[in-house]
C-alpha cells in the first residue's frame, strides 16, 4: 500500500520552516512553546460561562519566568479582558523575544504594560460614573 500523497507546503509553512532552521536550540524551543500556546488557545473549547472577576486577580510575577509563562499568568490575572484584542500586540512582543532575541524580562515588562493598559480601558468602559456603558 502506498503512503498518502503529501500536499505541498504553503508559503507560510515554508517561511516558518526556514525561520525555524535559522534558530539555535533555545530559539527553536521557544518557537515551539509559542506555537503550542497559540494552538492551545485555538483548541480550547469555550468553557461554560463562569463568574468573571471585575478586578485583576493580582497574580505576582515570579522571579524566574519565561515569556510564555508570563503570557499565561497575565491571561489568568485579567480574565475579564477580551484576549483576542490583545493577541496581535502580544504576539508581536513574543516574536521579538523568540525571533529577534530580545531579553525575556523586557518583553514581560511590555506584556504587563499591555495588559494593564487594556485593563484601564476596560475599567473605563465599564464605569458608569465615567460615562462607560460597555462591559463584558
Short mmCIF file of C-alpha atoms in Angstrom, two decimals:
data_model
loop_
_atom_site.label_atom_id
_atom_site.label_comp_id
_atom_site.label_asym_id
_atom_site.label_seq_id
_atom_site.Cartn_x
_atom_site.Cartn_y
_atom_site.Cartn_z
CA UNK A 1 0.00 0.00 0.00
CA UNK A 2 1.29 3.45 -0.90
CA UNK A 3 1.59 6.18 1.74
CA UNK A 4 -0.88 9.06 1.47
CA UNK A 5 0.12 11.74 -1.00
CA UNK A 6 1.81 14.69 0.70
CA UNK A 7 0.47 18.11 -0.25
CA UNK A 8 2.91 20.90 -0.99
CA UNK A 9 3.68 23.26 1.86
CA UNK A 10 2.08 26.70 1.72
CA UNK A 11 4.30 29.80 1.52
CA UNK A 12 3.63 30.47 5.22
CA UNK A 13 4.67 26.92 6.14
CA UNK A 14 7.86 27.22 4.09
CA UNK A 15 8.69 30.56 5.73
CA UNK A 16 8.06 29.13 9.18
CA UNK A 17 10.35 26.18 8.47
CA UNK A 18 13.06 28.49 7.11
CA UNK A 19 12.85 30.63 10.26
CA UNK A 20 12.91 27.53 12.46
CA UNK A 21 16.05 26.22 10.73
CA UNK A 22 17.86 29.53 11.36
CA UNK A 23 17.27 29.38 15.12
CA UNK A 24 19.55 27.80 17.69
CA UNK A 25 18.23 25.09 20.03
CA UNK A 26 16.96 27.63 22.57
CA UNK A 27 15.17 29.66 19.90
CA UNK A 28 13.61 26.52 18.45
CA UNK A 29 12.32 25.51 21.88
CA UNK A 30 10.86 29.00 22.41
CA UNK A 31 9.21 28.95 18.99
CA UNK A 32 7.65 25.55 19.72
CA UNK A 33 6.43 26.78 23.13
CA UNK A 34 4.85 29.79 21.45
CA UNK A 35 3.22 27.65 18.76
CA UNK A 36 1.87 25.28 21.41
CA UNK A 37 0.47 28.26 23.33
CA UNK A 38 -1.30 29.58 20.23
CA UNK A 39 -2.58 26.12 19.31
CA UNK A 40 -3.93 25.58 22.84
CA UNK A 41 -5.93 28.82 22.53
CA UNK A 42 -7.42 27.57 19.28
CA UNK A 43 -8.11 24.05 20.55
CA UNK A 44 -9.65 25.03 23.89
CA UNK A 45 -13.41 24.67 23.79
CA UNK A 46 -15.34 27.56 25.23
CA UNK A 47 -15.81 26.98 28.92
CA UNK A 48 -19.26 27.40 30.37
CA UNK A 49 -19.95 30.94 31.45
CA UNK A 50 -18.49 31.47 34.88
CA UNK A 51 -18.45 34.49 37.13
CA UNK A 52 -15.72 36.77 35.78
CA UNK A 53 -13.98 38.89 38.40
CA UNK A 54 -14.41 42.64 38.00
CA UNK A 55 -10.82 43.34 39.10
CA UNK A 56 -7.47 41.76 38.17
CA UNK A 57 -6.57 38.82 40.39
CA UNK A 58 -3.21 40.27 41.46
CA UNK A 59 -1.08 37.28 40.49
CA UNK A 60 2.52 38.15 41.34
CA UNK A 61 5.33 37.90 38.82
CA UNK A 62 7.74 35.13 39.80
CA UNK A 63 11.47 35.84 39.97
CA UNK A 64 12.18 33.48 37.06
CA UNK A 65 9.51 33.39 34.36
CA UNK A 66 9.54 32.66 30.65
CA UNK A 67 7.66 34.83 28.20
CA UNK A 68 5.14 32.03 27.60
CA UNK A 69 4.60 31.58 31.34
CA UNK A 70 4.10 35.34 31.69
CA UNK A 71 1.51 35.31 28.93
CA UNK A 72 -0.37 32.51 30.68
CA UNK A 73 -0.14 34.31 34.06
CA UNK A 74 -1.38 37.58 32.60
CA UNK A 75 -4.26 35.82 30.83
CA UNK A 76 -5.29 34.28 34.16
CA UNK A 77 -4.74 37.56 36.02
CA UNK A 78 -7.04 39.51 33.68
CA UNK A 79 -9.89 37.08 32.92
CA UNK A 80 -12.27 39.96 32.15
CA UNK A 81 -10.25 41.15 29.14
CA UNK A 82 -11.01 40.10 25.59
CA UNK A 83 -7.82 38.17 24.78
CA UNK A 84 -8.37 38.25 21.02
CA UNK A 85 -7.95 42.03 21.13
CA UNK A 86 -4.58 41.64 22.88
CA UNK A 87 -3.30 38.71 20.84
CA UNK A 88 -1.88 40.69 17.90
CA UNK A 89 0.22 43.02 20.06
CA UNK A 90 1.18 40.23 22.44
CA UNK A 91 2.25 38.04 19.52
CA UNK A 92 4.47 40.84 18.20
CA UNK A 93 6.13 41.16 21.61
CA UNK A 94 6.58 37.41 21.92
CA UNK A 95 8.06 37.28 18.42
CA UNK A 96 10.58 39.97 19.35
CA UNK A 97 11.85 37.59 22.01
CA UNK A 98 11.69 34.34 20.04
CA UNK A 99 12.87 35.56 16.66
CA UNK A 100 14.95 38.63 17.49
CA UNK A 101 16.45 37.58 20.82
CA UNK A 102 15.02 40.42 22.88
CA UNK A 103 15.53 39.70 26.61
CA UNK A 104 12.60 37.93 28.26
CA UNK A 105 12.47 40.40 31.17
CA UNK A 106 11.95 43.34 28.77
CA UNK A 107 9.26 41.51 26.83
CA UNK A 108 7.49 40.53 30.05
CA UNK A 109 7.61 44.18 31.22
CA UNK A 110 5.96 45.19 27.95
CA UNK A 111 3.37 42.40 28.19
CA UNK A 112 2.47 43.54 31.70
CA UNK A 113 2.10 47.12 30.46
CA UNK A 114 -0.05 45.92 27.54
CA UNK A 115 -2.43 44.05 29.85
CA UNK A 116 -2.51 46.93 32.37
CA UNK A 117 -3.41 49.42 29.61
CA UNK A 118 -6.13 47.09 28.32
CA UNK A 119 -7.45 46.78 31.88
CA UNK A 120 -7.59 50.59 32.24
CA UNK A 121 -9.58 50.88 29.00
CA UNK A 122 -11.89 48.05 30.11
CA UNK A 123 -12.44 49.61 33.55
CA UNK A 124 -13.25 52.99 31.98
CA UNK A 125 -15.69 51.36 29.56
CA UNK A 126 -17.43 49.68 32.50
CA UNK A 127 -17.53 52.70 34.82
CA UNK A 128 -20.92 54.43 34.56
CA UNK A 129 -19.54 57.41 36.52
CA UNK A 130 -17.00 57.94 33.73
CA UNK A 131 -19.65 57.58 31.03
CA UNK A 132 -18.83 53.95 30.32
CA UNK A 133 -21.67 51.69 29.28
CA UNK A 134 -19.95 48.64 27.81
CA UNK A 135 -18.82 45.71 29.88
CA UNK A 136 -18.16 42.05 29.18
#
